Tab-separated table of N, CA and C in Angstrom:
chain	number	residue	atom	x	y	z
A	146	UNK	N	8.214	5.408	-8.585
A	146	UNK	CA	7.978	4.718	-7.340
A	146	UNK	C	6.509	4.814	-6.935
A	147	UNK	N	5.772	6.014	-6.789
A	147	UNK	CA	4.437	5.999	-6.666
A	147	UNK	C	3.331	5.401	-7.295
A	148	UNK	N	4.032	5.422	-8.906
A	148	UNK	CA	3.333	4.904	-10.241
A	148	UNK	C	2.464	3.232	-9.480
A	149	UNK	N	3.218	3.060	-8.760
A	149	UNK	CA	3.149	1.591	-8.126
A	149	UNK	C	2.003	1.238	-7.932
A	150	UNK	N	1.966	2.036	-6.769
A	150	UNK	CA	1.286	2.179	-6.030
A	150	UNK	C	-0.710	2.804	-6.309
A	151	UNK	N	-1.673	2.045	-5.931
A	151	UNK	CA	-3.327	2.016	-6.021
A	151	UNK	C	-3.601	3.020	-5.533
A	152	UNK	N	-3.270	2.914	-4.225
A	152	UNK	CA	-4.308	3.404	-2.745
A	152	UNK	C	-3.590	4.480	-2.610
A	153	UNK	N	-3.936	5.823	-2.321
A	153	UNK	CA	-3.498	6.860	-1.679
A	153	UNK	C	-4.842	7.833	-0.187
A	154	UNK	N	-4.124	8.233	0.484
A	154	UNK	CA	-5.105	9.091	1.263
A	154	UNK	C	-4.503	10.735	2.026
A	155	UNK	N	-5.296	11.624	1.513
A	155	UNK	CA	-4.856	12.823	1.957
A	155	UNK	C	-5.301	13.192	3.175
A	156	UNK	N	-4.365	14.094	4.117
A	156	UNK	CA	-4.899	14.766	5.123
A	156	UNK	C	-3.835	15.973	5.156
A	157	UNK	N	-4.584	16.818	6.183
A	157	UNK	CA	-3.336	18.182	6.548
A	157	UNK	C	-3.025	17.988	7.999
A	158	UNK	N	-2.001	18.672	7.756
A	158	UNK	CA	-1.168	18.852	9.098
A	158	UNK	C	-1.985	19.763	10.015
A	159	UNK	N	-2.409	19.358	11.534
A	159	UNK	CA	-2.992	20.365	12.010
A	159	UNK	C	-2.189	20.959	12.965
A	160	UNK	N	-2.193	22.088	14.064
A	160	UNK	CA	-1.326	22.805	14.981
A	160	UNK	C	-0.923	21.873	16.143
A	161	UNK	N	-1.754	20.913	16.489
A	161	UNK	CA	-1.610	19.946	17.672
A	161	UNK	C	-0.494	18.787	17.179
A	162	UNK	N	-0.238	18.761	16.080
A	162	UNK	CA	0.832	17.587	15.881
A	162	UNK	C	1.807	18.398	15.202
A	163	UNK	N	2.211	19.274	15.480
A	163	UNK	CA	3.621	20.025	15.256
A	163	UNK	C	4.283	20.334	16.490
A	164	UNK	N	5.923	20.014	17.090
A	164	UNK	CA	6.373	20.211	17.684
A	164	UNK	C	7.407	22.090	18.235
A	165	UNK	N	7.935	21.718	18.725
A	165	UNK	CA	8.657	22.881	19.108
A	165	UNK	C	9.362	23.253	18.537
A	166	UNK	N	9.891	22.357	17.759
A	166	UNK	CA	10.694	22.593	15.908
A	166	UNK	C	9.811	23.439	15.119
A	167	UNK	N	8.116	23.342	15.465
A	167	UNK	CA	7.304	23.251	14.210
A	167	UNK	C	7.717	22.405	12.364
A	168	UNK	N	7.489	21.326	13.205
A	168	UNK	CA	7.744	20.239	12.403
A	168	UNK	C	6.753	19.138	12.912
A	169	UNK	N	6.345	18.131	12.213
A	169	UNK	CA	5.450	17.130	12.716
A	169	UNK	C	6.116	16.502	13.375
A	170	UNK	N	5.772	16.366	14.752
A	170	UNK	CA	6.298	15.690	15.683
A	170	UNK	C	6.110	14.060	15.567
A	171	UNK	N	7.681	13.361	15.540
A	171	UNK	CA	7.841	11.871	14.784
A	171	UNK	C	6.341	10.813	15.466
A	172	UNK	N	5.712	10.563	16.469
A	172	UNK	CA	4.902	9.723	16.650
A	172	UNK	C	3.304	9.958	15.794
A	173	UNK	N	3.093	11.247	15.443
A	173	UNK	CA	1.993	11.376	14.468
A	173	UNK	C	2.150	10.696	13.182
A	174	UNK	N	3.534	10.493	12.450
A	174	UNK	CA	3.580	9.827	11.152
A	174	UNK	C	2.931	8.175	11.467
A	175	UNK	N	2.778	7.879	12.445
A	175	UNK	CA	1.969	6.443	12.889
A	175	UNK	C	0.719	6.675	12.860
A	176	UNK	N	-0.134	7.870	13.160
A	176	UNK	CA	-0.993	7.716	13.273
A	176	UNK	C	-1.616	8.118	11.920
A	177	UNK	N	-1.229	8.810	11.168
A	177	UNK	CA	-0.645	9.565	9.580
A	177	UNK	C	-1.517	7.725	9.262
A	178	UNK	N	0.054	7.024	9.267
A	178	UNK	CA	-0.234	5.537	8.517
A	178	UNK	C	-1.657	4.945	9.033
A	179	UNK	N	-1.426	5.272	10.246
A	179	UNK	CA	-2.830	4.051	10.449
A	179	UNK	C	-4.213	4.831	9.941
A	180	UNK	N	-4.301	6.000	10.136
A	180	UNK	CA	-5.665	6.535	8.753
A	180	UNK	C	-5.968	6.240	7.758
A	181	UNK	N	-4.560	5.958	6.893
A	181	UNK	CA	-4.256	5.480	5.543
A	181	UNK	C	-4.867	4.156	5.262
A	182	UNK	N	-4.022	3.370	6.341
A	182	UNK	CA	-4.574	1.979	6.319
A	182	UNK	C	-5.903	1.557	6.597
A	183	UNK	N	-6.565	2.372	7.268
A	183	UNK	CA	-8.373	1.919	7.710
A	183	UNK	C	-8.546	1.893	6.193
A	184	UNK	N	-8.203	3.383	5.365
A	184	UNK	CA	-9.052	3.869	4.479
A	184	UNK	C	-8.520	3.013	3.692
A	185	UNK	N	-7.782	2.362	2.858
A	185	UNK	CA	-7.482	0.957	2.302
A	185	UNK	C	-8.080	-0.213	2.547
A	186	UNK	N	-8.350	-0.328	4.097
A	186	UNK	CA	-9.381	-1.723	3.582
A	186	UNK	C	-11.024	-1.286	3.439
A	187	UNK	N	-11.133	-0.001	4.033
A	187	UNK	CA	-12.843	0.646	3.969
A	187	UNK	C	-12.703	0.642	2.471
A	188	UNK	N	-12.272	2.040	1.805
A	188	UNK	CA	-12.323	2.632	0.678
A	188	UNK	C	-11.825	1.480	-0.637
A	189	UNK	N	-10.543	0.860	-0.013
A	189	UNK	CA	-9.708	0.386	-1.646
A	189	UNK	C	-10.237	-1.093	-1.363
A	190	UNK	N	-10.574	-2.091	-0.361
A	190	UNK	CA	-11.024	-3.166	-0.583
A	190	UNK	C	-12.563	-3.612	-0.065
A	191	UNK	N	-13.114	-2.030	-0.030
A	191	UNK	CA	-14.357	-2.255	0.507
A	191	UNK	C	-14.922	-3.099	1.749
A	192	UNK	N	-13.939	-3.336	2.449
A	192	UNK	CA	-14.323	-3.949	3.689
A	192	UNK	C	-14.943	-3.515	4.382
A	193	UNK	N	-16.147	-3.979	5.076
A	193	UNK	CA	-17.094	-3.648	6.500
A	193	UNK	C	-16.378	-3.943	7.930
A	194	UNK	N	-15.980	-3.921	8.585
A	194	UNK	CA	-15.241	-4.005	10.134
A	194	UNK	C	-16.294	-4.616	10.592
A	195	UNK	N	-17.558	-3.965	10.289
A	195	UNK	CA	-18.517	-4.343	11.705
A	195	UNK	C	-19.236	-5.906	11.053
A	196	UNK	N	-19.357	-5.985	9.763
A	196	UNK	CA	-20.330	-6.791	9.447
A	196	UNK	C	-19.076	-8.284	8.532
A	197	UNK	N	-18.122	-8.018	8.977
A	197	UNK	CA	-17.230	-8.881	8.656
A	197	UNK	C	-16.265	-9.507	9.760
A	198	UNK	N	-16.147	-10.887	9.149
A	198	UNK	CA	-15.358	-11.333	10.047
A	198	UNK	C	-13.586	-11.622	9.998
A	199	UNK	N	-13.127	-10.161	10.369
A	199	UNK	CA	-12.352	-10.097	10.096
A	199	UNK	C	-11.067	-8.677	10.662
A	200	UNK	N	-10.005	-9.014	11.107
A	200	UNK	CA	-9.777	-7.780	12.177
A	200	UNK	C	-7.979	-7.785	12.557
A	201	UNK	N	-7.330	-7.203	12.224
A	201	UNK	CA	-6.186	-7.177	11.970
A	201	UNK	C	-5.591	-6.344	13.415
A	202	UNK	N	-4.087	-6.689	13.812
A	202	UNK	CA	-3.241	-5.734	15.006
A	202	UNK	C	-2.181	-5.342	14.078
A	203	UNK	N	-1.265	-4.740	14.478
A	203	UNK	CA	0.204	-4.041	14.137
A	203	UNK	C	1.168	-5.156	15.113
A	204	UNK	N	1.907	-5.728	13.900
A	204	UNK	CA	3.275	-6.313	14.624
A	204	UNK	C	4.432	-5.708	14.374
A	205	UNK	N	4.649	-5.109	13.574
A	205	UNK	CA	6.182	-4.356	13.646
A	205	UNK	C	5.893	-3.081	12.154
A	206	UNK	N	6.545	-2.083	12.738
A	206	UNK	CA	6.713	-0.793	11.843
A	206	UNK	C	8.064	-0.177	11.762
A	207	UNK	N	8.289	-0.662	10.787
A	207	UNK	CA	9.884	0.231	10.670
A	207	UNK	C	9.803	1.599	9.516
A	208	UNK	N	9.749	2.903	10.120
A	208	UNK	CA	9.659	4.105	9.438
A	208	UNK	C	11.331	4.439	9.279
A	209	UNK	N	11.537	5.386	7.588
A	209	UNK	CA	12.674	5.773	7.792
A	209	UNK	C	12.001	7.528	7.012
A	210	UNK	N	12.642	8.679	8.209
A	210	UNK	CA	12.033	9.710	8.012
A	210	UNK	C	13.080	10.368	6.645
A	211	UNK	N	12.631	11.214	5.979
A	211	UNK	CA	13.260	11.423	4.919
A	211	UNK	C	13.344	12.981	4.661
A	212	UNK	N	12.376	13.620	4.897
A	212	UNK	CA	12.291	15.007	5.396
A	212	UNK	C	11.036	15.469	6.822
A	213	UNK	N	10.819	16.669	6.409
A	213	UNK	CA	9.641	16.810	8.011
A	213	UNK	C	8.675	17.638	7.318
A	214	UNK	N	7.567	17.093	7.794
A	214	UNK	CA	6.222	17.573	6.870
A	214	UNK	C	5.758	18.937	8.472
A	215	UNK	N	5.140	19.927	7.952
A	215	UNK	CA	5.104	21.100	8.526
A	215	UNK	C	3.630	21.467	8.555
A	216	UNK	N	3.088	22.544	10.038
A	216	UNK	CA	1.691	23.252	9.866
A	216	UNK	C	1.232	23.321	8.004
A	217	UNK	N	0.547	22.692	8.321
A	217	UNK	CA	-1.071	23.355	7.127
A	217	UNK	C	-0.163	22.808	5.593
A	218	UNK	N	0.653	21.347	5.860
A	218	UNK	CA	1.232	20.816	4.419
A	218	UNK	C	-0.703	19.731	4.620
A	219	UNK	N	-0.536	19.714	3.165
A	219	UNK	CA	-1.332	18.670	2.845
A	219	UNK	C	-0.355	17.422	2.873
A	220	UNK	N	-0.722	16.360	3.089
A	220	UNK	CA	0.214	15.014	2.897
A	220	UNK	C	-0.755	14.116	1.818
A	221	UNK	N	-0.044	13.795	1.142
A	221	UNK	CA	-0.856	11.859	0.601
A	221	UNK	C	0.238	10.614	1.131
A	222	UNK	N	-0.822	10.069	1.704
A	222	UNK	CA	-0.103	8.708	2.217
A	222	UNK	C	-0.334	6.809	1.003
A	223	UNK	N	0.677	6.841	0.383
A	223	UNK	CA	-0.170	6.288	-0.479
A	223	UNK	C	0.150	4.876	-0.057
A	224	UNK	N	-0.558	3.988	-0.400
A	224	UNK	CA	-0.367	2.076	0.549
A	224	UNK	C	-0.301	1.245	-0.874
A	225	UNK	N	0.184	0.239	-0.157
A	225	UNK	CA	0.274	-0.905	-1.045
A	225	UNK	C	0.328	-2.132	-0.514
A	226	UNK	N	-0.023	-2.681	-0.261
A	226	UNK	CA	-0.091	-4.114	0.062
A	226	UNK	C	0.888	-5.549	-0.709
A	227	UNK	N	2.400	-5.419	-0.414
A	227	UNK	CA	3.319	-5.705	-0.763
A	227	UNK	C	3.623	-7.583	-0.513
A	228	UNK	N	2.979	-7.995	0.746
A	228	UNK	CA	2.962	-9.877	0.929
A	228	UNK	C	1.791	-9.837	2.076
A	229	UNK	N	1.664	-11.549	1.599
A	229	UNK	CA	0.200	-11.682	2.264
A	229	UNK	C	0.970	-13.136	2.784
A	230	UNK	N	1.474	-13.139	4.139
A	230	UNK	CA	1.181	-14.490	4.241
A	230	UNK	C	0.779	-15.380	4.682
A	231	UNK	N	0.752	-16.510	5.553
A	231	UNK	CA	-0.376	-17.506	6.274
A	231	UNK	C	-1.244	-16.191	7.033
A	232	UNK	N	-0.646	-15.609	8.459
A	232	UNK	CA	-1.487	-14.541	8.718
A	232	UNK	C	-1.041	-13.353	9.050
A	233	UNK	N	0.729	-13.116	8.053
A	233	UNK	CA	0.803	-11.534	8.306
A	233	UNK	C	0.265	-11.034	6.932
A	234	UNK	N	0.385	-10.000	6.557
A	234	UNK	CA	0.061	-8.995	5.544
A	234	UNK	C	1.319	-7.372	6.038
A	235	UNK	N	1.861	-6.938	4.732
A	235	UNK	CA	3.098	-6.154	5.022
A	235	UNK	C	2.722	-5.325	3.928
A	236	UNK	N	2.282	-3.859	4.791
A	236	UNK	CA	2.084	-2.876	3.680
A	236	UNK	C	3.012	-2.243	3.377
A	237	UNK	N	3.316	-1.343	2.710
A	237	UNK	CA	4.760	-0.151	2.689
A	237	UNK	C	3.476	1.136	2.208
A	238	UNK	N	4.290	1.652	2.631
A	238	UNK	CA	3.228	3.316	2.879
A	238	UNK	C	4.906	4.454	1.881
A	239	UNK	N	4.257	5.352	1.600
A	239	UNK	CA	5.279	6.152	1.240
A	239	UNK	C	4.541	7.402	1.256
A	240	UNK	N	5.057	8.656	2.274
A	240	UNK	CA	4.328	9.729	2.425
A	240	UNK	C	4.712	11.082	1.530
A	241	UNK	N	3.921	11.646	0.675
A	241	UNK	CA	4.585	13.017	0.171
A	241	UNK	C	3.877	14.147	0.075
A	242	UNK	N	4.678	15.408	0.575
A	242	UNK	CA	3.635	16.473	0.956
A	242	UNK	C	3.050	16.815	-0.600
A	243	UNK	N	2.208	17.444	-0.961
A	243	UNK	CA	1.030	17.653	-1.908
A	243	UNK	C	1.866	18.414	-3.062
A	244	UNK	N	2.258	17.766	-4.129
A	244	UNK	CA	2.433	18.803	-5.422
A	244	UNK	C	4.111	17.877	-5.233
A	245	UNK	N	4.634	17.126	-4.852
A	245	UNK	CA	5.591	16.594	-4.786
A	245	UNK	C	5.698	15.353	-4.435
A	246	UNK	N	6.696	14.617	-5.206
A	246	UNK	CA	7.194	13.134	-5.283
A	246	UNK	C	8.158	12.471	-3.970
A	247	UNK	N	9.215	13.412	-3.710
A	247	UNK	CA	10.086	12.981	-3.506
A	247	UNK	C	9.189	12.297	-1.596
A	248	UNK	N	9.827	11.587	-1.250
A	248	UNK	CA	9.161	11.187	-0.287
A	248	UNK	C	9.524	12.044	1.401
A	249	UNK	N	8.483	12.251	2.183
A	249	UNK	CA	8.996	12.165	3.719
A	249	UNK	C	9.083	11.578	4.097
A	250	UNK	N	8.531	10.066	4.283
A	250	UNK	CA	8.847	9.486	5.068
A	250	UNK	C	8.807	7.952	4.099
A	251	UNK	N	9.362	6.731	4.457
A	251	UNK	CA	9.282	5.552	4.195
A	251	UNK	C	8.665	4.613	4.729
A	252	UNK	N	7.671	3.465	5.179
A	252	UNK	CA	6.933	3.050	5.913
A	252	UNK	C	7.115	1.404	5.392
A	253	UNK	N	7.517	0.393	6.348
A	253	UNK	CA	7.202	-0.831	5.932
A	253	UNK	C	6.151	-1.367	7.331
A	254	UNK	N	4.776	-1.776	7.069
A	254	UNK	CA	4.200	-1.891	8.381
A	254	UNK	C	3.451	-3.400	8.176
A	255	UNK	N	4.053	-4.326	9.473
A	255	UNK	CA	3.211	-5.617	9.395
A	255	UNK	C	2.518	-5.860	10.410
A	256	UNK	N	1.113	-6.191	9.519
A	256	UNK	CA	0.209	-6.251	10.292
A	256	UNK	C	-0.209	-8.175	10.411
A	257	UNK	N	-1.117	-8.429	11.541
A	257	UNK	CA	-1.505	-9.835	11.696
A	257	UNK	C	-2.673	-10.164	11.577
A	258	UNK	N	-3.707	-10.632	11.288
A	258	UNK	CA	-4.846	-11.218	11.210
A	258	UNK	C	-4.585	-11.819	12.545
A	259	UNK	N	-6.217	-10.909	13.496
A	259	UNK	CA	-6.114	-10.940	14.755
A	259	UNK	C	-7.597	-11.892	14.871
A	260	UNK	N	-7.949	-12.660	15.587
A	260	UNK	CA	-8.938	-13.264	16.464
A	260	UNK	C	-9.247	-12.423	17.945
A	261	UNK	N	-10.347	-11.645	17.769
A	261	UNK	CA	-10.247	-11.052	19.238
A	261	UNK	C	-10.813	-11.762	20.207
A	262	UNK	N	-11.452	-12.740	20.021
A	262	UNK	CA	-11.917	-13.732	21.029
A	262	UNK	C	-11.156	-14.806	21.566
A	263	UNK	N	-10.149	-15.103	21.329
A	263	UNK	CA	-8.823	-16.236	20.779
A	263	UNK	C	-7.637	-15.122	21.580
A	264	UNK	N	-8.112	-13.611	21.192
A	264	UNK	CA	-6.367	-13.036	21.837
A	264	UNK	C	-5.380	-13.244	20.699
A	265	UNK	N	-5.172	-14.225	19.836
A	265	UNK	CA	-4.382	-14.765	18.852
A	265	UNK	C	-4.644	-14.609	17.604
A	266	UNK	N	-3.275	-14.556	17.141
A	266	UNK	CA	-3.395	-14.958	15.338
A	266	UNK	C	-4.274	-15.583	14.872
A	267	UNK	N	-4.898	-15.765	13.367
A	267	UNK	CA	-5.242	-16.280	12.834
A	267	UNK	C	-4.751	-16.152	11.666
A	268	UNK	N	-5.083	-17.248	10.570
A	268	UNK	CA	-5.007	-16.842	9.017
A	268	UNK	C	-5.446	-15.481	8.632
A	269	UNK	N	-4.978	-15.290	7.396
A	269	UNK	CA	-5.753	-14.392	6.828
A	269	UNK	C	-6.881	-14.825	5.954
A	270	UNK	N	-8.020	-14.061	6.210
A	270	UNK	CA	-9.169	-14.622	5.589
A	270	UNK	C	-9.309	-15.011	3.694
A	271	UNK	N	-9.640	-16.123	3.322
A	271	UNK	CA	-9.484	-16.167	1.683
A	271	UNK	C	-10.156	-14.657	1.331
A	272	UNK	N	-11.558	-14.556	1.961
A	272	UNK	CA	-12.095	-13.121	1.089
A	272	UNK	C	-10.862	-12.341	0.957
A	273	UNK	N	-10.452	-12.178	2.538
A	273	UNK	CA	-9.455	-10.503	2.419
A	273	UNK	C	-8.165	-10.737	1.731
A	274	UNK	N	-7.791	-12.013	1.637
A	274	UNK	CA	-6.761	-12.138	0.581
A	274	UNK	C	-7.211	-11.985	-0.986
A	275	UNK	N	-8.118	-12.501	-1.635
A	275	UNK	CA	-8.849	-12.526	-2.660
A	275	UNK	C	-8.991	-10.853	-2.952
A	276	UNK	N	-9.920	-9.733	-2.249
A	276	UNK	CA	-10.019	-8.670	-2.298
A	276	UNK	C	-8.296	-7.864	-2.063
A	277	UNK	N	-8.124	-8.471	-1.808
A	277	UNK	CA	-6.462	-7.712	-1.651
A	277	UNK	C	-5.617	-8.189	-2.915
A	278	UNK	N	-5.284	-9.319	-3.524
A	278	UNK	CA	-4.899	-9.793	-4.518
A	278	UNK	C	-5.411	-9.030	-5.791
A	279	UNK	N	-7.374	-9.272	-5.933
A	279	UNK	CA	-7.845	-8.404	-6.641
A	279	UNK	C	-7.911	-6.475	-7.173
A	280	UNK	N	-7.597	-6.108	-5.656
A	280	UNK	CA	-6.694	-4.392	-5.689
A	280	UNK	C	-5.825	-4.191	-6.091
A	281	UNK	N	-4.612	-5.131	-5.977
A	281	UNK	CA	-3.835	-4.690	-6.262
A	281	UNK	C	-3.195	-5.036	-7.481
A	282	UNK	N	-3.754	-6.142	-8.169
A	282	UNK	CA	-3.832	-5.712	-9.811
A	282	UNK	C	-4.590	-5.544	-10.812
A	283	UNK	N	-5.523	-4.632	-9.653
A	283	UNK	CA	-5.938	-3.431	-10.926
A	283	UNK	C	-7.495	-3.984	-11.091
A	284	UNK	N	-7.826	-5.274	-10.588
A	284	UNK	CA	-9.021	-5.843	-10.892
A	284	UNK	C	-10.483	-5.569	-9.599
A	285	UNK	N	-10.204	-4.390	-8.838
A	285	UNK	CA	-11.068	-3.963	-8.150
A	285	UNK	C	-10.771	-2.565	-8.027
A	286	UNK	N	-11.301	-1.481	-8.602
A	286	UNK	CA	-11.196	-0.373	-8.112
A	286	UNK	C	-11.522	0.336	-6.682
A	287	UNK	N	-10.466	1.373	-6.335
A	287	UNK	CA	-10.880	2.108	-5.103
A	287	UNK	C	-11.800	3.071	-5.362
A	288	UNK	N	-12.595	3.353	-4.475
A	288	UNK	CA	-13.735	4.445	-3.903
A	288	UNK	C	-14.563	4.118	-5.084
């Protein structure tokens, strides 16, 4: 299942996002993903934010938790960029603590090609489709 998958990004669990369980408390695995995802279009499709025209929102995230990642686990969050279409784009994320496969969590997240001047949708840009098409088979390397 990972084999799949290009893009990965590590971080650790710090003391502020563990709950009273001491367990990662469920609204950090969002913010988990959305690190992942900057670093996918910075790192895996080389995108500029500032010097491009081009800028995405979150329309729907459906997580399914699978175990609970804990203080001082390393995580890899690894992405994939699964459909591109007029102007959503739908990643799936799959999270696993460090030295292991099996997954914590499951992630399908769609995002929109945003116009911030407009407030509204737009297409998705040919570049960022082109650079996204090109990642993900194999014909642009990350970092």
């Amino acid at each position: 299942m990972i084999k799949d998958f290009r893009f990965s990004h590590r971080l650790k669990v710090r003391y502020s996002e563990i709950d009273g369980q001491k367990i990662v408390f469920n609204a950090h695995y969002l913010t988990y993903i959305d690190v992942a995802v900057t670093e996918y279009f910075l790192e895996g499709l080389k995108l500029d934010f500032e010097a491009e025209d081009f800028d995405f929102v979150l329309a729907k995230s459906t997580l399914e938790y699978k175990n609970s990642a804990r203080l001082n686990d390393w995580l890899t969050i690894w992405c994939k960029m699964s459909k591109i279409g007029k102007s959503s784009m739908t990643m799936n994320c799959i999270m696993t603590r460090e030295g292991e496969e099996d997954p914590i969590l499951l992630a399908e997240i769609i995002y929109v090609s945003y116009d911030a001047e407009t407030k509204m949708s737009r297409p998705v840009p040919e570049f960022v489709r082109a650079r996204i098409e090109a990642f993900e088979s194999g014909q642009l390397s990350a970092r």
